[in-house]
Each structure stands twice: as structure tokens, then as C-alpha cells.
CSV table of C-alpha atoms in Angstrom, one decimal:
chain,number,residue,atom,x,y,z
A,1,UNK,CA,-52.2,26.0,44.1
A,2,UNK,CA,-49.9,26.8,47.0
A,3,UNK,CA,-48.1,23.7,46.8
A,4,UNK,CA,-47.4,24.8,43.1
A,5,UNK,CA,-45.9,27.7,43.6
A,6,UNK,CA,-43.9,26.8,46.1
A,7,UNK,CA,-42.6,23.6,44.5
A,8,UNK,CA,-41.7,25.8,41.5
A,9,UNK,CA,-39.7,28.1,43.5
A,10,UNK,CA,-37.8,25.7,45.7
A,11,UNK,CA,-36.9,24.3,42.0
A,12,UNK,CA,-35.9,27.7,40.6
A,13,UNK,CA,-33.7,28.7,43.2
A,14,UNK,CA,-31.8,25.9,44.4
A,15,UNK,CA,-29.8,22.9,42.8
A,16,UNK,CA,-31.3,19.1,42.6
A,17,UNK,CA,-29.8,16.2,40.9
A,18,UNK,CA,-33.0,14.3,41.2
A,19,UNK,CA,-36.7,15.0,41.8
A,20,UNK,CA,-38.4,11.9,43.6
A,21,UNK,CA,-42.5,11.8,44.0
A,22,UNK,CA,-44.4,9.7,45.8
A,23,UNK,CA,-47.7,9.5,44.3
A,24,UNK,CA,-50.7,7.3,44.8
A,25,UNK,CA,-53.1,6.3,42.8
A,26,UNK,CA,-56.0,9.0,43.9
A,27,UNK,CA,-57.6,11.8,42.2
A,28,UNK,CA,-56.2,14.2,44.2
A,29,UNK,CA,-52.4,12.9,44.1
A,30,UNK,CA,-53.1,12.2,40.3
A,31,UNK,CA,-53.3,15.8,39.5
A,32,UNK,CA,-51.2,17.6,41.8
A,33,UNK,CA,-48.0,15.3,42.1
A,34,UNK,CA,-48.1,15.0,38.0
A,35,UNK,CA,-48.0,18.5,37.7
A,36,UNK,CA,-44.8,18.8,39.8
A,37,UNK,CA,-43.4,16.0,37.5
A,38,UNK,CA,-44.2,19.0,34.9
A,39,UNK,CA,-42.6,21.2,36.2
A,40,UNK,CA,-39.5,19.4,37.2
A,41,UNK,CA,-39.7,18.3,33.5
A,42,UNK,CA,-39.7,22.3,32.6
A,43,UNK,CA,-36.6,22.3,33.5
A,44,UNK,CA,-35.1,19.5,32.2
A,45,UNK,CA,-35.0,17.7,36.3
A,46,UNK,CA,-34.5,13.8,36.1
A,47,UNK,CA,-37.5,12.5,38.0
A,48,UNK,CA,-38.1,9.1,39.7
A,49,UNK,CA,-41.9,8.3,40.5
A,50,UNK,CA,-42.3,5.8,43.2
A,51,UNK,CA,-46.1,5.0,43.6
A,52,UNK,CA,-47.5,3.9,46.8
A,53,UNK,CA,-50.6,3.5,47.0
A,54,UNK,CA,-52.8,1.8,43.8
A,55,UNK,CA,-56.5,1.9,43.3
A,56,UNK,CA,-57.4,0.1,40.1
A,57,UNK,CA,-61.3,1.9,40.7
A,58,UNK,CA,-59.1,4.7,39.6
A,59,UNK,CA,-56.7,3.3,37.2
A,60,UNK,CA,-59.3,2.0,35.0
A,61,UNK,CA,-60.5,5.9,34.6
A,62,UNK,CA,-57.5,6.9,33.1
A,63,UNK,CA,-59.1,7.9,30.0
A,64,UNK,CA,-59.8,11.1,28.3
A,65,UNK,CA,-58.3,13.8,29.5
A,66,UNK,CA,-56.9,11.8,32.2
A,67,UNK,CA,-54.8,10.2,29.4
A,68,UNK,CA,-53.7,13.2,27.8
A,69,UNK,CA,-52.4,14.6,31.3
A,70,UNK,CA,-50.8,11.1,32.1
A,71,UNK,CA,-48.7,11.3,28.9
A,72,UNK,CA,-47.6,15.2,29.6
A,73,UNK,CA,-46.9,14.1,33.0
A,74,UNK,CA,-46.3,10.9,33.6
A,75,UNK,CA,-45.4,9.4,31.1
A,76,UNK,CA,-42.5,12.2,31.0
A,77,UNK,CA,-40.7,10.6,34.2
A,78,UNK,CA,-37.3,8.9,34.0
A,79,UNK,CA,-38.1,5.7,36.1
A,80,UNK,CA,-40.7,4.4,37.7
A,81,UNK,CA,-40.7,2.6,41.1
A,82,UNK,CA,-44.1,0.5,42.2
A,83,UNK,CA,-44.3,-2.1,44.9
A,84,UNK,CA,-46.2,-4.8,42.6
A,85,UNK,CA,-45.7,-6.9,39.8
A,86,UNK,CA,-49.1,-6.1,38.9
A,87,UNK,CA,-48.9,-2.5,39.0
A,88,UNK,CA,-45.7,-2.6,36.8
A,89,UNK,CA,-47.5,-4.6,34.1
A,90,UNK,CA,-50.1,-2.2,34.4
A,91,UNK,CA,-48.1,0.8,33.3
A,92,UNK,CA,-46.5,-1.0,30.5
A,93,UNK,CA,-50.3,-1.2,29.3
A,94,UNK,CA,-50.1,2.1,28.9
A,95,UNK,CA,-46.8,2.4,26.7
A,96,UNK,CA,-44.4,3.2,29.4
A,97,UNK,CA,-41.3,2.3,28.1
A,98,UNK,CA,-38.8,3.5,30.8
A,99,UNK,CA,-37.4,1.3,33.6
A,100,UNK,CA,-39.9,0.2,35.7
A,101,UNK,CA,-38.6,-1.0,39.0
A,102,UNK,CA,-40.0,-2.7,41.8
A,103,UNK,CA,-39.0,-2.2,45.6
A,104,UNK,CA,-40.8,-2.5,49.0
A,105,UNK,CA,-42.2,-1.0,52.1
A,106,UNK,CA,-39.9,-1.2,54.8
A,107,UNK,CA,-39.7,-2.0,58.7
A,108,UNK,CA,-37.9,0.5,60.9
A,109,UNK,CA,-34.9,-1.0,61.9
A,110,UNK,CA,-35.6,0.8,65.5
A,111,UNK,CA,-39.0,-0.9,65.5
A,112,UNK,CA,-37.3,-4.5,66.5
A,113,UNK,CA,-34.5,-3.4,68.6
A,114,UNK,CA,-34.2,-5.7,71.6
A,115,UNK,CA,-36.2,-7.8,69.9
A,116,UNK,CA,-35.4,-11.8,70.4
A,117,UNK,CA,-37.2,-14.5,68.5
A,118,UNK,CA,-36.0,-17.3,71.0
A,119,UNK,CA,-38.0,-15.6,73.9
A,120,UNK,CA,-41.2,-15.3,71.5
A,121,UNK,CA,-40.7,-19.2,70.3
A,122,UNK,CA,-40.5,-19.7,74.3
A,123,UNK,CA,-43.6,-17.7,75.4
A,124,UNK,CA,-45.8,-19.5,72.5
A,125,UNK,CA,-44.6,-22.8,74.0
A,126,UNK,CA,-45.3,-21.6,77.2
A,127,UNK,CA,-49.2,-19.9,76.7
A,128,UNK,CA,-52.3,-21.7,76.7
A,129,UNK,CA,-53.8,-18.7,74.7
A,130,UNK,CA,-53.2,-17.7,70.9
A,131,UNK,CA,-53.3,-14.2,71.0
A,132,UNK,CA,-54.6,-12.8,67.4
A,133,UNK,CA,-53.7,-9.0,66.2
A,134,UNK,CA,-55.4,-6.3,63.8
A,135,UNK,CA,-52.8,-3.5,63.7
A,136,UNK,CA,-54.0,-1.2,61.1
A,137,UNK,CA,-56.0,2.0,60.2
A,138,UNK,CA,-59.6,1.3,61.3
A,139,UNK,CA,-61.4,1.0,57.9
A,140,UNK,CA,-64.5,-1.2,56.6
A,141,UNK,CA,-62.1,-2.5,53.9
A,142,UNK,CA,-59.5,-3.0,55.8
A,143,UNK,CA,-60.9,-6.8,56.8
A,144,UNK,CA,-61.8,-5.7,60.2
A,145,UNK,CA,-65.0,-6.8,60.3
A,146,UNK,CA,-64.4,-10.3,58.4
A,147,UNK,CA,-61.9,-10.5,61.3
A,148,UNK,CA,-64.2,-10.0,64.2
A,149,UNK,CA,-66.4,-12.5,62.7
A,150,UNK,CA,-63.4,-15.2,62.2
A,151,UNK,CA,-62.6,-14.7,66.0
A,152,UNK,CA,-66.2,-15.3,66.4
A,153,UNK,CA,-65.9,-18.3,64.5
A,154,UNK,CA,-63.1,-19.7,66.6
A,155,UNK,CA,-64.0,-18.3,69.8
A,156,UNK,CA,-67.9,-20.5,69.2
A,157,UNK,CA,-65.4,-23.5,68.0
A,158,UNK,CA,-63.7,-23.8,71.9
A,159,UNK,CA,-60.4,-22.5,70.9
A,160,UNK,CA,-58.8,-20.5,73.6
A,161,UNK,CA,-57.9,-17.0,72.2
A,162,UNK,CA,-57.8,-13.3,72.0
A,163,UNK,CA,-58.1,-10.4,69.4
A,164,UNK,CA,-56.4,-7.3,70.0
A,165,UNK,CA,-57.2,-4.2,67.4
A,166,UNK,CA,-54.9,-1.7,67.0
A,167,UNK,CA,-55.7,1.5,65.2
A,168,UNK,CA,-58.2,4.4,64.7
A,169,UNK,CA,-59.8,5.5,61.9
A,170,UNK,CA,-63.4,5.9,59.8
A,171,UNK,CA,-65.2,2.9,61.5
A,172,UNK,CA,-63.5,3.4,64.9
A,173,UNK,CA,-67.6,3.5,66.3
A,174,UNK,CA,-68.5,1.3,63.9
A,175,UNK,CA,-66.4,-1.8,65.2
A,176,UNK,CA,-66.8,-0.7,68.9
A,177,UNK,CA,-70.6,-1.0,68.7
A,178,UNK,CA,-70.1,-4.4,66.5
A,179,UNK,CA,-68.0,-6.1,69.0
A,180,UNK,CA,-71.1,-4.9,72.0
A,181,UNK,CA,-73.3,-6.1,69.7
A,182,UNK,CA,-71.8,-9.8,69.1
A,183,UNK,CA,-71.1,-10.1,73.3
A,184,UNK,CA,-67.5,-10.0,72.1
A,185,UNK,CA,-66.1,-7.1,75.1
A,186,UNK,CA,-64.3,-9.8,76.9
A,187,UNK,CA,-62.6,-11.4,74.3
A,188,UNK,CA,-61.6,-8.2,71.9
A,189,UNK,CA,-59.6,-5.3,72.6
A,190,UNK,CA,-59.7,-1.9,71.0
A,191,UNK,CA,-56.6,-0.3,72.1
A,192,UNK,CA,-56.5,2.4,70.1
A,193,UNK,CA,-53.3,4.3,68.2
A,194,UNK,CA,-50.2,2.6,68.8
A,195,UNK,CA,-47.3,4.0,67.9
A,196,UNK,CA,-43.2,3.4,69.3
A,197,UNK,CA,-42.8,1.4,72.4
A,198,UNK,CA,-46.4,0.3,72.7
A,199,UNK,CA,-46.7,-0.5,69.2
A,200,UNK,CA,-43.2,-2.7,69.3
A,201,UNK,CA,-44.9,-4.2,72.8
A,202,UNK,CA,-48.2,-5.2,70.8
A,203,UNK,CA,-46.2,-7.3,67.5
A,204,UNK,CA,-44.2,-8.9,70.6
A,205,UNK,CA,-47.3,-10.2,72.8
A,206,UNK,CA,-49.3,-11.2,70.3
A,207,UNK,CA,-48.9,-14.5,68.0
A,208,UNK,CA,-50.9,-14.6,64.8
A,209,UNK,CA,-51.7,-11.1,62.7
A,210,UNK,CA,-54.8,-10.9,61.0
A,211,UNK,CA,-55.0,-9.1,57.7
A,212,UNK,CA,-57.6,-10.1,55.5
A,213,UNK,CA,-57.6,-6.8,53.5
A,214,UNK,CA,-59.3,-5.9,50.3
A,215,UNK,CA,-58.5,-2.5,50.6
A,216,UNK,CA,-56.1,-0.8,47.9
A,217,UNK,CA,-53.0,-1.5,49.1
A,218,UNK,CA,-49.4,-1.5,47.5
A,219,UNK,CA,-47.2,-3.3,50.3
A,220,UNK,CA,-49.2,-2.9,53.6
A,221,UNK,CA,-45.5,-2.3,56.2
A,222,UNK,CA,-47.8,-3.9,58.9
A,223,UNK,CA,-47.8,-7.3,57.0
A,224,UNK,CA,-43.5,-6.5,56.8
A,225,UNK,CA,-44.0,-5.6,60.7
A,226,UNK,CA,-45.4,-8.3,62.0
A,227,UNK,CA,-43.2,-10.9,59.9
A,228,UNK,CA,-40.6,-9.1,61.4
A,229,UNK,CA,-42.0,-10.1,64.9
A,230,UNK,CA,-42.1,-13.7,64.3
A,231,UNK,CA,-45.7,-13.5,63.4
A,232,UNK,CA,-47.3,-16.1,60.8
A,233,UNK,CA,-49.8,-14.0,59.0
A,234,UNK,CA,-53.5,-14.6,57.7
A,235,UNK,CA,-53.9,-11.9,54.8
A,236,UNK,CA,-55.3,-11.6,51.6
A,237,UNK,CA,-53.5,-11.8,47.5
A,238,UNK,CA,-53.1,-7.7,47.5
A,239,UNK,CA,-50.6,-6.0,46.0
A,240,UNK,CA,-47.2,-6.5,46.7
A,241,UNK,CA,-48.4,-9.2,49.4
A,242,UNK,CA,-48.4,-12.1,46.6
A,243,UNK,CA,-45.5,-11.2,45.2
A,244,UNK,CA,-43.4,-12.4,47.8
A,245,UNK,CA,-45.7,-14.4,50.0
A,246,UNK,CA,-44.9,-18.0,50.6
A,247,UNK,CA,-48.7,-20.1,51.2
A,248,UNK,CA,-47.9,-22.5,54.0
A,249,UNK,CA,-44.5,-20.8,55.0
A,250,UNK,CA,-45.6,-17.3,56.1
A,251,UNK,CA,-48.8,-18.4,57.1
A,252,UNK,CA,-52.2,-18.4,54.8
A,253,UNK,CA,-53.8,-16.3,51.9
A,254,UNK,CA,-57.6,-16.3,52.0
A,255,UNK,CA,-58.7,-16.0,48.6
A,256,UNK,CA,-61.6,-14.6,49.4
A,257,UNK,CA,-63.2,-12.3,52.7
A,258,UNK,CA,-65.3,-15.1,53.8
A,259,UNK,CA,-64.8,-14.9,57.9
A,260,UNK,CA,-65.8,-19.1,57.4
A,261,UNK,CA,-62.4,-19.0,55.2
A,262,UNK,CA,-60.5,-16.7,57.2
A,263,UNK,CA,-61.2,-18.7,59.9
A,264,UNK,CA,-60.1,-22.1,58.5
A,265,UNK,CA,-56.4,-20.3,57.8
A,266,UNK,CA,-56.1,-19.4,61.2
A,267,UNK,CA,-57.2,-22.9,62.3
A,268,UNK,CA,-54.5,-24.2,60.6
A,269,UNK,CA,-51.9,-22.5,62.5
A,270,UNK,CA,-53.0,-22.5,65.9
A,271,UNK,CA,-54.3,-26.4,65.4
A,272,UNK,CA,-50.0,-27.4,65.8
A,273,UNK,CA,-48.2,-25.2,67.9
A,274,UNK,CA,-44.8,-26.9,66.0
A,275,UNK,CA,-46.5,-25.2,62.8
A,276,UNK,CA,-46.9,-21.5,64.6
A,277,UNK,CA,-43.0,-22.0,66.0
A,278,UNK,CA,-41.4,-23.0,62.5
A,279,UNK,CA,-43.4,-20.0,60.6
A,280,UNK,CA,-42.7,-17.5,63.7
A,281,UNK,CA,-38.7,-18.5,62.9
A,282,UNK,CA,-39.5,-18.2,59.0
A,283,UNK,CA,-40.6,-15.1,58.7
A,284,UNK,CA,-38.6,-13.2,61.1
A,285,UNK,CA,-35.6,-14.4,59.7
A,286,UNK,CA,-37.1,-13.6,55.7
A,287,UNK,CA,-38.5,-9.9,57.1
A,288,UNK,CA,-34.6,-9.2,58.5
A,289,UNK,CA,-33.2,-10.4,55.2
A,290,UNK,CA,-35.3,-8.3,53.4
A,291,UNK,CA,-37.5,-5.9,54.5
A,292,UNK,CA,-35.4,-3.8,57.0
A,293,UNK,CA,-35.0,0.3,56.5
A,294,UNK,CA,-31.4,0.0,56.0
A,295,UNK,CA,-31.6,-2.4,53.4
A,296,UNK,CA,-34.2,-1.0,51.5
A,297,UNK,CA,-33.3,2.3,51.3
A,298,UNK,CA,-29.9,0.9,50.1
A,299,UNK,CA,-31.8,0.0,47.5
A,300,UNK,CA,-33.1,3.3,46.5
A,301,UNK,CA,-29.9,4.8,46.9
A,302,UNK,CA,-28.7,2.2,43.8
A,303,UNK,CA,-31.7,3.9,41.9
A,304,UNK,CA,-30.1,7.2,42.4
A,305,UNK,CA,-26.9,6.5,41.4
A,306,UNK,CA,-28.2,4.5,38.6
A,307,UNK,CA,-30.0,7.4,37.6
A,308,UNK,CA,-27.7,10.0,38.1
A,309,UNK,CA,-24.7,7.9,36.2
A,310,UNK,CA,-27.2,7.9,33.3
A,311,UNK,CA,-28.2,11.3,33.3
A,312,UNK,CA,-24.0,12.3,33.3
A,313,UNK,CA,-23.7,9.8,30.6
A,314,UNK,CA,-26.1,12.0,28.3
């Protein structure tokens, strides 16, 4: 209620050309950030939605009542931003006939500052080990677990390598008592929250990210990240993830969470170091061409202005 009434008067008393929102695909953001698109709407505010995060557990409730809030809401926006080709064809499902854009998650241009993909191709040449990372929020459906068990897999198989997780969250305990379990304490490394310096240090030192998420997600920035790093990555068809993934190029999509699977797509990488160099080279060079801050929220700027022309038009 608080953020209502203070959304409202921030509206009242000063001047906006635009309202952007950023909601998510949850309960809770359902309801409160559609009722600031009503109020925006109140008085007569152009409004861009840009939706983040998507659960389709969710999306197939909109019923009901939901509907009839979506269409007093919602459906009242002047454009819509989403991160997925999916997500787009699923509000034209439900008769939304304004512009519907799609954009990205971003990597901070600081993030890879000093950053030289010629001394990364150089240390992968140069180490007998292939490190593997997990840098996300510590969550069963994140993939974490299928990951530990791919290392597993790998590590029983003779290859020489590491995993490194990176994060904290739900099943922080969880994975720490998992990885005693499995005898695993000198090959995997919780290291906790990184953010900054040590987060740019663990994208630069390690060689493969492993992602196998089935969480969710709308464009997971770690994914963007670690491309960004020269990293090929082992993920899952999520998202935004397939539309722009390259199978074979960026590295591999598992179809499905089996660690036996997982584990086959990271064979294939660290079986030809040649492989690992020409995808580390790939993706770095797609992730600056596309994914950077700058560029991106050059992009949003256009939706703006777009917006804004439009609006003076009428």
C-alpha cells in the first residue's frame, strides 16, 4: 500500500514523459506493478512494460479475475519489452496488440575492463586442468545439483578438472552437505558471493560455465557474462538463451537435466582444446558485439524516443 501511495504522489507532483516498469512474472509483481501501470494510465502517462523475469506456472493462471485485472492494467500499456521470442508470442495470445519488442540483459561494460582474450586463449593452452564454473544464485533449480553430478561424471571418467560455485542462496547448506556427501571437497569449491573484482577474477580463471538451468529465467546476464569472458557455455533452451544461442558455436544446449547428458556436452569441449580456443574467441567477440551495457541501453533509449515521437504525434 505504501508503494502506492507513494508512486501516486511522485506522479502527481512532478513531470514524466514516460513511465517504465519492470515487472516479472510473480504474484506479487503481477498485482502491485499493474496497478502502477493504472495509475500512470489515470493520468493519461505513456507506459513501457519491460518484463524480466517469466514463470509460465504463473502465466497459465491468468484467468478469472486475473484476466480482468490484466486487461485494466496491462493490457492498457503502450509497448511492451520481453527478453524472449516465446514470451512475446505469449502475450499476443492474449490480444495484445501494441508493439511488442524484444531486447536483452546486459554485461557491465566495467565488468571486462582489462580484460584480454589472447592471454585467456594462452592460459587454456598452457593448463593441464579445465577449470568448470557455476556463478549463480544458489537454487535447486538453478542446475546446481545436475552440475555436481556432471563433474562427478567427468571427474570418475579421468579428466583432469575443477568446479568452482559461485553464489549464495536457498540451498547454500543443501549443496555444501551434497558435495561432503559425494567425497567431492577437493575437487569443488564453494566460494561464496562474488561480486566486482573477484567476480571479474572468477569468469577470467575459469574455462567452461556450467548452466544447465530449468529455473524461470528471461536472459540469465551470467550466460551474457561469461560469453563475454571467452567462456563456451553448457546451458539449457530457457528463455531468451535459445533465441540467440548458436549449438556447436557457443558451446552446447542440454535438452534435458540429465547430469549423463550434461556431462556428454562438456566432454565435447574439453575432449579438443582447438574446440574450447575457437568458441572462447566466438563468444567474446558475439557478447562485445552485442550484449554490452552501452549498447543495450542504446537500445532502450531508441524505445524512448520512439515512444515519445509517437506520443507528440497524437
Amino acid at each position: 500500500v505504501l508503494d502506492q501511495l507513494r508512486f501516486i504522489k511522485i506522479i502527481l507532483f512532478k513531470k514524466f514523459d514516460i513511465i517504465h516498469i519492470n515487472p516479472s512474472l510473480n504474484f506479487k509483481s503481477f498485482i502491485r506493478d499493474g496497478l502502477f501501470i493504472f495509475w500512470a494510465k489515470r493520468k493519461s502517462l505513456p507506459v513501457i512494460i519491460f518484463i524480466h523475469g517469466w514463470k509460465d506456472s504463473f502465466y497459465d493462471k491468468i484467468s478469472g479475475l486475473l484476466t480482468f485485472f490484466f486487461n485494466k492494467t496491462y493490457k492498457k500499456a503502450d509497448r511492451f519489452i520481453v527478453l524472449a521470442s516465446d514470451f512475446k508470442s505469449k502475450l499476443i495470445s492474449k490480444d495484445i496488440t501494441q508493439p511488442i519488442h524484444i531486447l536483452t540483459t546486459s554485461v557491465d561494460n566495467s565488468l571486462v575492463r582489462n580484460f584480454s582474450i589472447e592471454n585467456k586463449i594462452e592460459k587454456i593452452h598452457n593448463s593441464s586442468i579445465i577449470k568448470i564454473l557455476f556463478l549463480s544464485r544458489i537454487e535447486k533449480e538453478k542446475g546446481i545439483f545436475e552440475t555436481i553430478d556432471a563433474f562427478k561424471i567427468l571427474f570418475e571418467h579421468g579428466y583432469n578438472v575443477s568446479l568452482s560455485i559461485a553464489g549464495d542462496g536457498n540451498a547454500t547448506k543443501e549443496v555444501r552437505d551434497y558435495i561432503a556427501e559425494n567425497d567431492l571437497q577437493s575437487n569443488v569449491y564453494m566460494v561464496g558471493y562474488v561480486r566486482g573484482e573477484e567476480k571479474q577474477k572468477m569468469f577470467k580463471d575459469h574455462d567452461i560455465y556450467c548452466f544447465p538451468t530449468y529455473y524461470g529465467e528471461g536472459m540469465p546476464n551470467s550466460v551474457l557474462e561469461a560469453m563475454a569472458f571467452g567462456m563456451p557455455v553448457v546451458t539449457r533452451p530457457i528463455g531468451g538463451i535459445k533465441d540467440f544461442f548458436q549449438n556447436g558455436y557457443m558451446g552446447y544446449l542440454s535438452e534435458s537435466t540429465q547430469p549423463e547428458e550434461i556431462a556428454e556436452c562438456i566432454k565435447k569441449i574439453i575432449n579438443n582444446k582447438k574446440i574450447l580456443c575457437n568458441i572462447a574467441l566466438y563468444n567474446h567477440s558475439f557478447a562485445i558485439k552485442n550484449f554490452m551495457a552501452s549498447k543495450v541501453a542504446r537500445k532502450l533509449i531508441n524505445e524512448y524516443e520512439d515512444l515519445h515521437a509517437v506520443q507528440k504525434g497524437n
